Tab-separated table of C-alpha atoms in Angstrom:
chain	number	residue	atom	x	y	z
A	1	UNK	CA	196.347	-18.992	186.578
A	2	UNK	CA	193.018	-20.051	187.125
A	3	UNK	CA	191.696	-16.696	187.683
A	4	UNK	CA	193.038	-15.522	184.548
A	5	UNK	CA	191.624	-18.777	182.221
A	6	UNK	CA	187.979	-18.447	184.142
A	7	UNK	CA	187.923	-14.595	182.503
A	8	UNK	CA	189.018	-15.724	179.605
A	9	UNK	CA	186.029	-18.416	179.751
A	10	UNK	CA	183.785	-15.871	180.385
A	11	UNK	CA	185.049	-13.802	177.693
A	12	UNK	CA	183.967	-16.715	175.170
A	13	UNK	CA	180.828	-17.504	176.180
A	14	UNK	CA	179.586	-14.199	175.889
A	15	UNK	CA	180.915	-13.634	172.229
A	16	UNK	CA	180.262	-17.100	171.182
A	17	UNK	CA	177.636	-18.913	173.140
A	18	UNK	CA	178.507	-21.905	175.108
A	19	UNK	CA	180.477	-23.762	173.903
A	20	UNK	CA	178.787	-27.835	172.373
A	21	UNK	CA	182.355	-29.602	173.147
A	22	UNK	CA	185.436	-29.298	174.591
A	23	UNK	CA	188.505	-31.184	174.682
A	24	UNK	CA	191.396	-31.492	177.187
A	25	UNK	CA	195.196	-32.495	176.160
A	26	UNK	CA	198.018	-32.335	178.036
A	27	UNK	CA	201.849	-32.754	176.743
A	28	UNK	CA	204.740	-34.015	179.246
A	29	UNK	CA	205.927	-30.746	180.938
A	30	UNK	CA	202.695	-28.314	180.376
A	31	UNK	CA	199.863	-27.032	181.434
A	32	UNK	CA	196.241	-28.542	180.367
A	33	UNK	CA	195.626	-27.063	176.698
A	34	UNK	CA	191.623	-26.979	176.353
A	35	UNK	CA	189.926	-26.491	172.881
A	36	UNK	CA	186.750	-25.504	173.126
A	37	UNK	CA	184.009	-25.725	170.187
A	38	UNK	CA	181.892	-23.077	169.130
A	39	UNK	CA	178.999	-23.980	166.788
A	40	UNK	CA	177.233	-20.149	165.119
A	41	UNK	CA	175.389	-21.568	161.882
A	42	UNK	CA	177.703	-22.937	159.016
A	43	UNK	CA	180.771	-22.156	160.917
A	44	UNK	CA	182.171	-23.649	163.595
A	45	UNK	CA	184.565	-22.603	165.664
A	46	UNK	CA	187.463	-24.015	167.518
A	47	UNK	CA	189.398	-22.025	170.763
A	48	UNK	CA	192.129	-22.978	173.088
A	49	UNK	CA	191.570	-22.175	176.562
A	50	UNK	CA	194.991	-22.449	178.512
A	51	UNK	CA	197.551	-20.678	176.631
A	52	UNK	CA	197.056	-17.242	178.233
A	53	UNK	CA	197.970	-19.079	181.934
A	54	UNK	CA	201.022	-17.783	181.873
A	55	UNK	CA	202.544	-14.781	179.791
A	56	UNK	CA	204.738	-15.682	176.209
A	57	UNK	CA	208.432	-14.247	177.078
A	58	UNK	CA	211.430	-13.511	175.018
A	59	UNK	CA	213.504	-17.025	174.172
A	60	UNK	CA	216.495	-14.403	174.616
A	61	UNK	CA	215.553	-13.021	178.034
A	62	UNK	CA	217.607	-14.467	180.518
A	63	UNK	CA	214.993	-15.155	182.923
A	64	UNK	CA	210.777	-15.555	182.361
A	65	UNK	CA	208.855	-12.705	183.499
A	66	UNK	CA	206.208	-14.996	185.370
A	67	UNK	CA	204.070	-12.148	185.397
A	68	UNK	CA	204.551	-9.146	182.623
A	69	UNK	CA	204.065	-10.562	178.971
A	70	UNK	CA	201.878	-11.160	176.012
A	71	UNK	CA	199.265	-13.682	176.623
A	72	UNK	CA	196.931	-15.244	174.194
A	73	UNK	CA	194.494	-18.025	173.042
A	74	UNK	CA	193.948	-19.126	169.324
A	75	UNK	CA	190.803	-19.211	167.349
A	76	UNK	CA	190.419	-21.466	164.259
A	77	UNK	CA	187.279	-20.982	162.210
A	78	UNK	CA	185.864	-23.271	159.080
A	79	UNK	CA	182.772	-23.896	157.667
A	80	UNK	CA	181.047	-26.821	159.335
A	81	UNK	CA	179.882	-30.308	157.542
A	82	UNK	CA	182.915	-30.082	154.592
A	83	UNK	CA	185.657	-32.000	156.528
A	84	UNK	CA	186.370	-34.027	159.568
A	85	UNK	CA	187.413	-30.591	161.535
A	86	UNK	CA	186.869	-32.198	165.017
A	87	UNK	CA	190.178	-33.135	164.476
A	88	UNK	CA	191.654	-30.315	164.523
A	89	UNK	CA	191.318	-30.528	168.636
A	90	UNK	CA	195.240	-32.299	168.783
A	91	UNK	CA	197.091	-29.606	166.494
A	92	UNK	CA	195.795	-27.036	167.991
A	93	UNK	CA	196.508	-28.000	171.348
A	94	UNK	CA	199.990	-28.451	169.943
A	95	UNK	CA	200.049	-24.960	168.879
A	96	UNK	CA	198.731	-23.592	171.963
A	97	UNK	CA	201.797	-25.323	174.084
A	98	UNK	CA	204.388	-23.856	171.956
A	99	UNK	CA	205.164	-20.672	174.022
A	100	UNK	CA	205.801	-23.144	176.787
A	101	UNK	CA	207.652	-25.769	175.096
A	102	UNK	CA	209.490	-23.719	172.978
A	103	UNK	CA	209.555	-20.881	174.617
A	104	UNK	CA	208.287	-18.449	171.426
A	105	UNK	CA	205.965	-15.484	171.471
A	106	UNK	CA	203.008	-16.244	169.297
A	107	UNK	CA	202.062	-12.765	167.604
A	108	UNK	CA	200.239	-11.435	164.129
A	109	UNK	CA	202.127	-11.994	161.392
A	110	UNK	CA	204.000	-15.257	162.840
A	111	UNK	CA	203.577	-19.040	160.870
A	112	UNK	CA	202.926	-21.765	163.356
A	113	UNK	CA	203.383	-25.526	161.256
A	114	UNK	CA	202.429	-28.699	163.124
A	115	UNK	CA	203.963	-31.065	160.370
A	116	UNK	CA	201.256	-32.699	159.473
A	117	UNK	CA	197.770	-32.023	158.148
A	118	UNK	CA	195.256	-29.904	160.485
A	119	UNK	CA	192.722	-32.313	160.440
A	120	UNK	CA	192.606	-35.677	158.282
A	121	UNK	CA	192.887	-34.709	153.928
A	122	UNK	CA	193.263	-31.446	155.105
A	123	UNK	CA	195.584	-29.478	152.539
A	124	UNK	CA	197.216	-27.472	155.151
A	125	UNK	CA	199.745	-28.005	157.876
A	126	UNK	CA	200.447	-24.711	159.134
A	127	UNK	CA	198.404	-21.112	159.539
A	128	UNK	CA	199.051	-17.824	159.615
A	129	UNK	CA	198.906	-15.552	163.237
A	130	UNK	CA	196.518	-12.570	162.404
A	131	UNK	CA	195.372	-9.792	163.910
A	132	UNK	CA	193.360	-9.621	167.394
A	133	UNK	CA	190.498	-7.749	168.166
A	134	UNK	CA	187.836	-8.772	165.771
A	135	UNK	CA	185.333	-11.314	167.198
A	136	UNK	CA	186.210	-11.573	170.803
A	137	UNK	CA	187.540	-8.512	172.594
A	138	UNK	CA	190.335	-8.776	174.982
A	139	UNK	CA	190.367	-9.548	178.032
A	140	UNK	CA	191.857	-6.709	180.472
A	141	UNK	CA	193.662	-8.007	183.460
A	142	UNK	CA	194.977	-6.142	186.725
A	143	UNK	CA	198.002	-4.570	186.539
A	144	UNK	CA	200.762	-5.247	185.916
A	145	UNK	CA	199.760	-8.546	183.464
A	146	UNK	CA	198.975	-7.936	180.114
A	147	UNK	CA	195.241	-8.574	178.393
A	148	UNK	CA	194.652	-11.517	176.765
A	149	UNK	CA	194.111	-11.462	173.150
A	150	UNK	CA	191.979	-14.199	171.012
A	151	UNK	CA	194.790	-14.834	167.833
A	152	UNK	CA	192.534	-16.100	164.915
A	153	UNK	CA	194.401	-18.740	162.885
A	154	UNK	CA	194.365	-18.780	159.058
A	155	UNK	CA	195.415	-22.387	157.649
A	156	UNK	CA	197.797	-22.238	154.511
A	157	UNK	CA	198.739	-24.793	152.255
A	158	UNK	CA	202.473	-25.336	151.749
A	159	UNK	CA	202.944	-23.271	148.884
A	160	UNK	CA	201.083	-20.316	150.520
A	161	UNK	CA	203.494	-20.987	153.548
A	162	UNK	CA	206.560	-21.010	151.299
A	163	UNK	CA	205.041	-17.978	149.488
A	164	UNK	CA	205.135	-16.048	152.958
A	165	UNK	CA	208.390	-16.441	154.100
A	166	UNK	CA	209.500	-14.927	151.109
A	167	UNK	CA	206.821	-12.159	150.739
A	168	UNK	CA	205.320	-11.666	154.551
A	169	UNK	CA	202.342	-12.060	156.146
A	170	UNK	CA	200.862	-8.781	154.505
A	171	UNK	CA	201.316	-9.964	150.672
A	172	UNK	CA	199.823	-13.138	151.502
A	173	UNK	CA	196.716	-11.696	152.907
A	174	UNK	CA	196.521	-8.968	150.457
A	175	UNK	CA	196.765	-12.185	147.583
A	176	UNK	CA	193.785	-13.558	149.482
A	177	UNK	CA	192.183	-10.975	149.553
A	178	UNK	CA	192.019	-9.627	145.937
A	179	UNK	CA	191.717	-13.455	144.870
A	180	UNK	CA	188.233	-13.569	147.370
A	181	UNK	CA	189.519	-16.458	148.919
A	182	UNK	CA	187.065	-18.356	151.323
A	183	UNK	CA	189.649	-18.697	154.553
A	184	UNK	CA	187.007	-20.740	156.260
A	185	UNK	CA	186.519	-23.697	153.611
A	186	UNK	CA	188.489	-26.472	155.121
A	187	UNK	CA	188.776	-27.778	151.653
A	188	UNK	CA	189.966	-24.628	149.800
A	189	UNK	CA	193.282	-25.294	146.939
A	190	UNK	CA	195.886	-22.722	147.508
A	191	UNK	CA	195.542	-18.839	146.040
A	192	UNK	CA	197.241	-18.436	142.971
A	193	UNK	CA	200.768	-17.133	143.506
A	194	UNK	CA	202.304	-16.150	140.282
């Protein structure tokens, strides 16, 4: 485990720097969830370093893999100086625990919702999983485990969540898309949906 979360240290410090803060939280029954703060001009940007201790497995499968699976760490970024986003470091720890407290695989395309807002007057509550392999390449491990892949989050405001069970992940971000929407302003109103 800690062989695997040192990598994926390393990983992040040479895409993003070192990191100015980091925060520790553990729930009742987990590992440590870190969350790790990335400052690169207006944006900053928040990671968890924890998740990908252990691989995601199937809340079907009768027993947990404790070595082949999915494993992952989130990425939340928002432009800095607009909101209170320091306080983003709880929810996202939250997130981050899920596979372990829920026992859920955390892929592209999935809604994660923490029930209340991301970080205080924040309009949103949940985000969107996207797709890996942007910013911060994976991180190969030995066989047999699988790489670890940095998910960035995209926060959506209830009616964009409501919009996407309905429609899917793709429709929403193709309606972001066309409507240039700024994913990164923490204070952003929700794309138009009619």
């Amino acid at each position: 485990m800690g062989e695997v979360l040192a990598l994926v240290e390393a990983r992040l410090r040479t895409a993003l720097g070192e990191p100015d803060a980091r925060a520790a939280v553990t729930f009742l029954g987990t590992d440590r969830i870190e969350v790790l703060r990335f400052v690169d001009g207006d944006l900053v940007r928040y990671v968890t370093l924890g998740m990908s201790a252990h691989p995601m497995t199937d809340p079907t499968a009768a027993l947990a893999d404790p070595v082949k699976g999915p494993r992952a760490e989130l990425m939340l970024s928002v432009r800095a100086g607009l909101a209170d986003t320091d306080k983003v470091l709880r929810p996202l720890a939250v997130l981050a625990s899920t596979p372990q407290v829920e026992g859920v695989v955390v892929a592209a395309g999935a809604s994660l919702d923490v029930g209340e807002p991301l970080w205080p007057g924040a309009p949103f509550t949940s985000v969107l999983v996207a797709e890996p392999g942007g910013l911060v390449e994976d991180v190969e491990l030995d066989e047999p485990l699988d790489p670890v892949r940095f998910l960035p989050l995209l926060p959506m405001t209830s009616n964009e969540a409501a919009w996407k069970r309905v429609h899917g992940a793709q429709a929403l971000e193709e309606r972001w898309l066309t409507s240039g929407t700024d994913l990164r302003d923490p204070l952003r109103g929700s794309v138009r949906l009619d």
